[in-house]
Coordinates of C-alpha atoms in Angstrom, one line a residue:
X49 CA 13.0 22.4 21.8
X50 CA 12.4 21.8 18.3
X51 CA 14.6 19.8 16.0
X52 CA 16.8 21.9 14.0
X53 CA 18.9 19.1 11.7
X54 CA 20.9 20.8 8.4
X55 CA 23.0 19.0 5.7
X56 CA 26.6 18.8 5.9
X57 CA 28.4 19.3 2.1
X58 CA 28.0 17.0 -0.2
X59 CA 30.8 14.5 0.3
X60 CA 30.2 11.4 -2.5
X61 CA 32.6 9.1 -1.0
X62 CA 31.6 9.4 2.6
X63 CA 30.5 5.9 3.8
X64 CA 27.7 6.5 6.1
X65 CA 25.7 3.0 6.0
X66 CA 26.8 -0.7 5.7
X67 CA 28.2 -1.3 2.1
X68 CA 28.6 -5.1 2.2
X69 CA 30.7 -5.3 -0.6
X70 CA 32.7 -8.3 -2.0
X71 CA 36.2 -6.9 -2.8
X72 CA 38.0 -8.2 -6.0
X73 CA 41.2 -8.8 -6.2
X74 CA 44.1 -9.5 -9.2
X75 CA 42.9 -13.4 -9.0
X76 CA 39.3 -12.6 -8.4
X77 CA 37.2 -12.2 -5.7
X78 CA 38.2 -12.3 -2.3
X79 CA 36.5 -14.9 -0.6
X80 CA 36.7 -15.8 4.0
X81 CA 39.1 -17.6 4.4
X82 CA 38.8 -21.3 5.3
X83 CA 39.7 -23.4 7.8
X84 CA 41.5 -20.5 10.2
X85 CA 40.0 -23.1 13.6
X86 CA 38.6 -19.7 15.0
X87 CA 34.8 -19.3 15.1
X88 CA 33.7 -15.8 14.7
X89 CA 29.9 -15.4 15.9
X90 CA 27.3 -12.8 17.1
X91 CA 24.0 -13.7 18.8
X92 CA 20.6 -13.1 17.8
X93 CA 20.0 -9.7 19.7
X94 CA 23.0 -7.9 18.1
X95 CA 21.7 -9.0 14.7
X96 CA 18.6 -7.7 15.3
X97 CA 20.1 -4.2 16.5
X98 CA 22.3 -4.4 13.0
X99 CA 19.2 -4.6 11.0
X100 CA 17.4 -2.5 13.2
X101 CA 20.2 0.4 12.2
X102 CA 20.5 -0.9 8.5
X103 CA 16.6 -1.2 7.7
X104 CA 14.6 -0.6 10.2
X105 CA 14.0 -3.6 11.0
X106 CA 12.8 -4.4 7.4
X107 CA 14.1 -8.2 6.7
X108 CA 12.2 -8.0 3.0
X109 CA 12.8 -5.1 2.2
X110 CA 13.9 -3.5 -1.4
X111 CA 14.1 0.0 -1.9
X112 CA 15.8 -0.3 -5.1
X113 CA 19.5 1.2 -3.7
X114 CA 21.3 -1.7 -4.8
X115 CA 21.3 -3.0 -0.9
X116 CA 19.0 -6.2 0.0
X117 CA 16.8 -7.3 3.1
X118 CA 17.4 -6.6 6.7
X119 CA 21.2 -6.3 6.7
X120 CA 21.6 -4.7 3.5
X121 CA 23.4 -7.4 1.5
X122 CA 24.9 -6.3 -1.7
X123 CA 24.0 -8.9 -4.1
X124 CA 27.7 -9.5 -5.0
X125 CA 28.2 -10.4 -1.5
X126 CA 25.0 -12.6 -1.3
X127 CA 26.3 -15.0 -3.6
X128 CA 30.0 -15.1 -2.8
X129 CA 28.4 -16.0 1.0
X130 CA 26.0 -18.8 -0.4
X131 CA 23.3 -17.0 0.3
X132 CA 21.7 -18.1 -3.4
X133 CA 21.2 -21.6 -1.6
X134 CA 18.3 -20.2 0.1
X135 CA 17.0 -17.2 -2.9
X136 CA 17.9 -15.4 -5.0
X137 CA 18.2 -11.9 -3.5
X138 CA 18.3 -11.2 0.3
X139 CA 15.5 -9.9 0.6
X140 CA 13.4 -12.7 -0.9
X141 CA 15.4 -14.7 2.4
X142 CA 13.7 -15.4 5.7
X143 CA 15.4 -13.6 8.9
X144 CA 17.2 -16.6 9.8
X145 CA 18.6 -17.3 6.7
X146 CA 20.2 -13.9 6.5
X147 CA 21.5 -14.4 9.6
X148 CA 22.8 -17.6 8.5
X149 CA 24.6 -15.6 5.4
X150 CA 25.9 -12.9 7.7
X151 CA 27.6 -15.0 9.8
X152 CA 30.0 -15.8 6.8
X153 CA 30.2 -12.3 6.8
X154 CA 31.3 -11.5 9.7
X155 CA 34.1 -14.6 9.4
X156 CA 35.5 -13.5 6.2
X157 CA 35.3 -9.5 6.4
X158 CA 34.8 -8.7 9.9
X159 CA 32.6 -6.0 12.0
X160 CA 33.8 -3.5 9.3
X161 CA 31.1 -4.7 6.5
X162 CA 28.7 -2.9 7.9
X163 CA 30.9 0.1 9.0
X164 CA 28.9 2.4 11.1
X165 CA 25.7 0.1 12.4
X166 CA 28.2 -2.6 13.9
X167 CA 29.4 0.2 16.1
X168 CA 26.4 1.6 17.0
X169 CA 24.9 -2.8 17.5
X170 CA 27.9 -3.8 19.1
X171 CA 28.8 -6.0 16.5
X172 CA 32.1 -8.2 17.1
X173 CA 33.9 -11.1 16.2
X174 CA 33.5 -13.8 19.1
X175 CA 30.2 -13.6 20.2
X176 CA 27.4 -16.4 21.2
X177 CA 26.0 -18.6 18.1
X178 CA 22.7 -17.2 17.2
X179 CA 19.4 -19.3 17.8
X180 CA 18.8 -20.1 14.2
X181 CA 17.1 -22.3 12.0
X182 CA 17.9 -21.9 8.0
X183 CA 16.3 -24.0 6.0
X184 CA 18.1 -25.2 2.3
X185 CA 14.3 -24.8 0.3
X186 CA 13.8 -21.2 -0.1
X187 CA 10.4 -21.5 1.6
X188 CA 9.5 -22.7 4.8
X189 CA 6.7 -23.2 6.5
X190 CA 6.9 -20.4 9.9
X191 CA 6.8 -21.5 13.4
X192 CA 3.5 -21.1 15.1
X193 CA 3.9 -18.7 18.1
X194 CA 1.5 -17.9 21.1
X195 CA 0.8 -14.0 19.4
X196 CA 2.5 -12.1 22.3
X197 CA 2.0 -8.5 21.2
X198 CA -0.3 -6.7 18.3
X199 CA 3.3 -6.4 16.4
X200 CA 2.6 -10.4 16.2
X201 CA -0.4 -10.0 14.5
X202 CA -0.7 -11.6 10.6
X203 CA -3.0 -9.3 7.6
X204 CA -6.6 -11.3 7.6
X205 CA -9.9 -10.2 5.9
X206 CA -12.5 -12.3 8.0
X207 CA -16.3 -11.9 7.6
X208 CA -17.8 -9.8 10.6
X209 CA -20.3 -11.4 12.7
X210 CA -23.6 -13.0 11.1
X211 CA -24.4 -9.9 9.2
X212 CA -21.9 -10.5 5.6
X213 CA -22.1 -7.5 4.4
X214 CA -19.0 -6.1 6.0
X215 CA -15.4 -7.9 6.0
X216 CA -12.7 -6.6 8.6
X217 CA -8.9 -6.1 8.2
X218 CA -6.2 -6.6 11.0
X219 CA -3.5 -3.8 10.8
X220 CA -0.1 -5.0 11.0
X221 CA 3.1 -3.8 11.5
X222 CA 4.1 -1.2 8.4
X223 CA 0.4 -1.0 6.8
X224 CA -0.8 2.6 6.1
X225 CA -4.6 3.4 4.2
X226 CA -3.5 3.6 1.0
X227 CA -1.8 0.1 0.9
X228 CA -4.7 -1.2 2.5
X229 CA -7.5 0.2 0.4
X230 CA -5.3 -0.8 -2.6
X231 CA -4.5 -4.7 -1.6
X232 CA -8.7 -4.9 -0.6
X233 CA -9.8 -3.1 -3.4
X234 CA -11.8 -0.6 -1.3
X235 CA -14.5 1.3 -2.9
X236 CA -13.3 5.0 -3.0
X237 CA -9.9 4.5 -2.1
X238 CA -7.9 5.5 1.3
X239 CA -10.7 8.0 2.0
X240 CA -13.3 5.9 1.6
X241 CA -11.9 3.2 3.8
X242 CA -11.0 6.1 6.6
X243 CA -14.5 7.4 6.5
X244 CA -15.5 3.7 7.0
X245 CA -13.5 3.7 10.2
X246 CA -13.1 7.7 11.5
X247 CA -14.9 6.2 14.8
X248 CA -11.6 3.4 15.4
X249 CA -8.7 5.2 13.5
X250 CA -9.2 9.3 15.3
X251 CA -8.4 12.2 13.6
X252 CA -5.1 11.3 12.2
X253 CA -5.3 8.9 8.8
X254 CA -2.1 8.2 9.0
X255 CA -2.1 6.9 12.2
X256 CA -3.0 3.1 12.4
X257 CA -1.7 0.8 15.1
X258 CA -1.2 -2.8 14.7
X259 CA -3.7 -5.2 16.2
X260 CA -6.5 -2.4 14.5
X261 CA -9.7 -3.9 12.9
X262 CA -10.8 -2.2 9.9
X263 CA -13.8 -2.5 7.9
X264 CA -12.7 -2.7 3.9
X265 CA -16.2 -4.5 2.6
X266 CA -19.7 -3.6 2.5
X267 CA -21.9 -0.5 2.9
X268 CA -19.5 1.0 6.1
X269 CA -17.0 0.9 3.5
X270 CA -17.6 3.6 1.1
X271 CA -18.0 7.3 1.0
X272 CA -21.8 8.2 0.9
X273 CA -21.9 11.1 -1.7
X274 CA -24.6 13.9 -2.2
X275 CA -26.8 13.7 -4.9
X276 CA -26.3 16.9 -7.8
X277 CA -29.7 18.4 -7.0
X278 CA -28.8 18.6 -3.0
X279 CA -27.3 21.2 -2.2
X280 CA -27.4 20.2 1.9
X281 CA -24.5 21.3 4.0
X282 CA -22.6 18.0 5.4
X283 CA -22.6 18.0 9.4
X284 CA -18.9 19.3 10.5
X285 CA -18.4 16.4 13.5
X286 CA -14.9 17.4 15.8
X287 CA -13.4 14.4 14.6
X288 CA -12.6 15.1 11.3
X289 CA -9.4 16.5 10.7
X290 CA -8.9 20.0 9.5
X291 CA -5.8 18.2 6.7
X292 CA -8.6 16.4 4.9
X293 CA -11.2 19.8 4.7
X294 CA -8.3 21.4 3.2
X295 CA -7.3 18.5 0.5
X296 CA -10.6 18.6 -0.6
X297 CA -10.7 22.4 -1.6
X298 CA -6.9 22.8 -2.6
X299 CA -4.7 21.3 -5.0
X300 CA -1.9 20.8 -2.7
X301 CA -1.1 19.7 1.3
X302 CA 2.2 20.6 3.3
X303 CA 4.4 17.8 3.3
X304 CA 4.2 17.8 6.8
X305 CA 2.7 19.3 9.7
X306 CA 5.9 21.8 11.0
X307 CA 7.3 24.9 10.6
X308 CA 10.3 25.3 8.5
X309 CA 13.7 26.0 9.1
X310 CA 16.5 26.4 6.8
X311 CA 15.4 28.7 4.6
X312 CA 15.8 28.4 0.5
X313 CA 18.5 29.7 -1.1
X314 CA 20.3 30.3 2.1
X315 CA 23.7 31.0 1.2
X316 CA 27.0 29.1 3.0
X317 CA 30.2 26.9 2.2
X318 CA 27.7 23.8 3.8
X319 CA 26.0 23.2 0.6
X320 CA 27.8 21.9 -2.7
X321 CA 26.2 24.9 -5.0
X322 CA 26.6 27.2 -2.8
X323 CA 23.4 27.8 -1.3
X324 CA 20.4 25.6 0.3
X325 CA 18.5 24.0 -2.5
X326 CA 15.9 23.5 -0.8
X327 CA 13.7 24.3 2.7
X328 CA 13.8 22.3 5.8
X329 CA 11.2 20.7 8.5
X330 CA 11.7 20.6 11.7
X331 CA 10.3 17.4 12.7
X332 CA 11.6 14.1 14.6
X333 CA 12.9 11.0 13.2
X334 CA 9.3 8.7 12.2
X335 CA 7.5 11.8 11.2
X336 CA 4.5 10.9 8.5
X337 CA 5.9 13.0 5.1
X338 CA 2.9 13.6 2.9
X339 CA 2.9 14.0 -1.1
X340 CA 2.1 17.5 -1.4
X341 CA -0.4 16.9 -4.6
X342 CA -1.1 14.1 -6.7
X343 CA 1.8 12.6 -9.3
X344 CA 4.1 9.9 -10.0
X345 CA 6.7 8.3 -8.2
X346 CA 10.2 8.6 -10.7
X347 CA 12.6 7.8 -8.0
X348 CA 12.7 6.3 -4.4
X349 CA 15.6 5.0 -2.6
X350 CA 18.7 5.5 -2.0
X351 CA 20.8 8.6 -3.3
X352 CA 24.0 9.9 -2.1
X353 CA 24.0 12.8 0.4
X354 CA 20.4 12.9 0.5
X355 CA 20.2 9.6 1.6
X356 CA 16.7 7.8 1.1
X357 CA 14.7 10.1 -0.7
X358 CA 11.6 10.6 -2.9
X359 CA 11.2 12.1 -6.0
X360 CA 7.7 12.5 -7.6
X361 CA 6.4 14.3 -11.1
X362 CA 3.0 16.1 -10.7
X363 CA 0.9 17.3 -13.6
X364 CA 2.0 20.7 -14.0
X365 CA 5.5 19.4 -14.5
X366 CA 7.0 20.5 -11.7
X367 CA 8.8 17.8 -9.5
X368 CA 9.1 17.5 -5.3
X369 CA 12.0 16.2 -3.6
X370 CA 11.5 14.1 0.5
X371 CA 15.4 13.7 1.5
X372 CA 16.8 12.4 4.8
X373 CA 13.8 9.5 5.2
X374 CA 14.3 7.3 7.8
X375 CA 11.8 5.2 5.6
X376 CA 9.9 4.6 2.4
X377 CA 6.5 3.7 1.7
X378 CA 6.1 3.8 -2.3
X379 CA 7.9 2.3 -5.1
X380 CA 9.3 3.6 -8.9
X381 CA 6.1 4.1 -11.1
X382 CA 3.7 4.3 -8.0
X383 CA 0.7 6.9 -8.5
X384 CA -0.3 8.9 -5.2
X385 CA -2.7 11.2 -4.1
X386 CA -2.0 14.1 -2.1
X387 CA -2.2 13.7 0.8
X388 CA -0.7 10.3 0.9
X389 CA 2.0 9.3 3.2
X390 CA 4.9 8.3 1.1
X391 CA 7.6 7.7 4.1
X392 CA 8.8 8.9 7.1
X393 CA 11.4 11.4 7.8
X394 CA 14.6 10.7 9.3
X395 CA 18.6 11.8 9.2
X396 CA 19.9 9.4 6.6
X397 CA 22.7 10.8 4.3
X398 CA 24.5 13.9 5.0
X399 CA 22.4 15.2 8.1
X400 CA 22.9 16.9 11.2
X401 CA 20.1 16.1 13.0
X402 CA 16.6 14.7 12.1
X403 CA 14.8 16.6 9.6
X404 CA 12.7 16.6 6.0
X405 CA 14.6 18.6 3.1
X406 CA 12.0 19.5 0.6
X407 CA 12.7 20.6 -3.3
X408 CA 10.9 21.8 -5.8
X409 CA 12.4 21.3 -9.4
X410 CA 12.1 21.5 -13.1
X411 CA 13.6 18.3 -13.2
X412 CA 13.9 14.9 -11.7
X413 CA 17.6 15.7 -10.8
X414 CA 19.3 17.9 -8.8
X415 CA 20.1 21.2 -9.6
X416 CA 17.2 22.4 -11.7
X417 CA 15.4 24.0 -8.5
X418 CA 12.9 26.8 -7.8
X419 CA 11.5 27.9 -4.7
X420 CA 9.4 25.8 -2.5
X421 CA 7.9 27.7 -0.4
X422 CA 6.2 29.9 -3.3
X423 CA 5.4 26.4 -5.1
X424 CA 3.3 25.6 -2.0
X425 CA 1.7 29.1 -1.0
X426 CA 0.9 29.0 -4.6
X427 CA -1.1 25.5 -4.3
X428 CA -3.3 26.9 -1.5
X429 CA -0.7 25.9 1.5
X430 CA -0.4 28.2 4.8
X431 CA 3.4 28.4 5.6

C-alpha cells in the first residue's frame, strides 16, 4: 500500500524534536544542580538510539538549524555543560565526548531535554554508565578497530594495481556522486565518474553502498565525448537508466520517482492559508529527492512545520521547496545540477506520515506559490 503522509496545520510552538535549551532564570542561567549524591546515567546503546532519532545518527553534523552534532546540542546548552573543554560547537566533538556533555544533561534537566526522542530511546535517569572515553584536547587520535562491516570502512584514494593510470575510491557511509566527484576533482563531474563505474554502481546513480570501489582517476574516469563532425548514434546498453536519457534532453527531472498525492491547492482547515501549497509524494522515509533542474541552494535546514527542508533558486527565477526530509545532503550557497540528490525524504515537522512536499514559488519564502505540477510538465517532466 502506498504511503499517503499529509501535513497537520501549522502549529509554531509545537515541540516536535529535542530543543536542548539552557533555561534563564531572574539570577541567570539555570545551571544542574551540584552535589544532590544521586547519579543519573544512560548507557551507550540508548545514546546511540537518541542520536539515531535526533540526527540520524550524524555525530558531526550541522545543518545550520541552530542544533549541533548527534544529539542536537543547542550551543547555549554546550557551554553551560562544559562541553567547550573539548570544542567549540558540538558538532566539531567526537561521539564520546558528546556523550560525556549529555550526561550533564541528563543530571541537570532530565529525559525531558530531548522531549520526544528520549521516549521513543528509552532515555531515563538511572541507567548503566556508558563505555566512554573523552579526551580534554579537542583531538584525538581514534582507536584502531578490526573493520567489522563495510559501514567501518574509512574514504581512501589508493593507486590501482601496477597500471597508475587509474586511482580508486572506497565509498563510505553518507557519500553520494556528486560529493565524491567534487572532493576528487573528477573530470566531468558526477556523470563522468558514474560512467566510469555504470559496470559496479547499476542503474541507479544514487545508489552507492559502502565498502564500493570507485575509479575517480585516469582514462576510465571521464566521459568519452563525440567529435562535431560525427554524427554516430551511441550504443543504448540495458544498463543505463532511463532518468539520465531524459536529463540530458530536458531542462528538468521529477524530484522523485512516485506518483503524487495531495493535490495543489487542495482546499481544507489542515493547512494555515487555507489550502495545500504545495503537491505531495508518496514515497518512504530514505527516499533519494532529486533537484528538479540546476540552481542554488538559499536555504537548508531546519524550518518550523516543514521541518528540514530545501529551498533552491534556479535561473528562470522560480524557486523549489523539498519539506519533511529525513536528511540533507547540501549546504547554503551550494550549486547543483539536476538531477542531483540533495536529501532524503522523511516525516520531520508537521507530518502525518512519510512523504516529500514539493513547492514551487516566486520567492524563497513561503506564501509566494504557483503550481508545481504545471512548473514541471512545463520543464519536460511526465506526471
Amino acid at each position: 500500500m502506498a504511503v499517503r503522509g499529509r501535513h497537520r496545520r501549522y502549529q509554531p510552538n509545537r515541540i516536535n524534536r529535542a530543543s536542548l535549551t539552557v533555561t534563564a532564570g531572574g539570577a541567570g542561567m539555570a545551571l544542574p544542580l551540584i552535589g544532590t549524591g544521586v547519579a543519573h546515567a544512560a548507557d551507550l546503546d540508548t545514546w546511540n538510539k537518541v542520536a539515531a532519532c535526533e540526527s540520524t545518527s550524524r555525530w558531526h553534523v550541522n545543518t545550520g538549524n541552530g542544533f549541533y552534532g548527534g544529539l542536537q546540542f543547542a550551543q547555549s546548552t554546550w557551554e553551560a555543560y562544559g562541553g567547550t573543554r573539548y570544542a567549540a560547537r558540538a558538532d566539531q566533538a567526537t561521539k564520546d565526548q558528546q556523550i560525556a556533555v549529555a550526561e550533564k544533561v541528563l543530571d541537570g534537566q532530565g529525559p525531558g531535554a530531548w522531549p520526544v526522542c528520549s521516549e521513543r530511546a528509552g532515555l531515563t535517569r538511572g541507567g548503566d554508565d556508558p563505555d566512554i572515553q573523552p579526551a580534554s584536547t579537542t583531538k584525538q587520535t581514534p582507536k584502531k578497530t578490526p573493520k567489522t562491516s563495510v559501514q567501518d570502512v574509512q574514504p581512501q584514494t589508493t593507486p590501482q594495481s601496477r597500471a597508475g593510470k587509474a586511482e580508486m575510491y572506497t565509498v563510505v557511509r553518507g557519500d553520494t556522486l556528486s560529493e565524491i566527484a567534487e572532493s576528487e576533482q573528477v573530470k566531468g563531474g558526477w556523470r563522468g565518474l558514474y560512467a566510469a563505474n555504470r559496470k559496479a554502481i547499476g542503474a541507479d546513480p544514487d545508489l552507492i553502498l559502502p565498502g564500493q570501489r570507485l575509479a575517480v582517476r585516469g582514462k576510465a574516469a571521464t566521459i568519452t565525448e563525440p567529435a562535431p563532425t560525427t554524427r554516430s548514434t551511441p550504443k543504448k546498453t540495458s544498463a543505463e537508466p532511463k532518468e539520465e536519457a531524459a536529463t540530458s534532453s530536458r531542462s528538468m527531472v521529477a524530484p522523485v520517482s512516485a506518483a503524487t498525492g495531495t493535490p495543489y491547492r487542495k482546499a481544507g482547515a489542515l493547512w494555515s492559508k487555507g489550502y495545500h501549497t504545495g503537491v505531495d509524494f508518496a514515497v518512504p522515509t530514505g527516499t533519494s529527492v532529486k533537484a528538479v533542474g540546476s540552481g542554488q541552494v538559499v536555504s537548508a535546514g531546519w524550518e518550523g512545520s516543514f521541518g528540514y527542508q530545501v529551498v533552491i533558486r534556479h535561473a528562470d527565477g522560480r524557486y523549489t521547496q523539498y519539506a519533511h526530509l529525513s536528511a540533507i545532503s547540501v549546504r547554503d550557497g551550494q550549486s547543483v545540477g539536476a538531477g542531483q540528490r540533495i536529501g532524503r525524504s522523511g516525516s520531520t515537522g508537521n507530518s502525518t506520515g512519510p512523504h516529500l512536499h514539493f513547492e514551487v514559488r516566486t520567492g524563497p519564502g513561503f506564501g509566494a506559490d504557483v503550481d508545481p505540477v504545471a512548473y514541471l510538465r512545463a520543464g519536460g517532466v511526465r506526471i
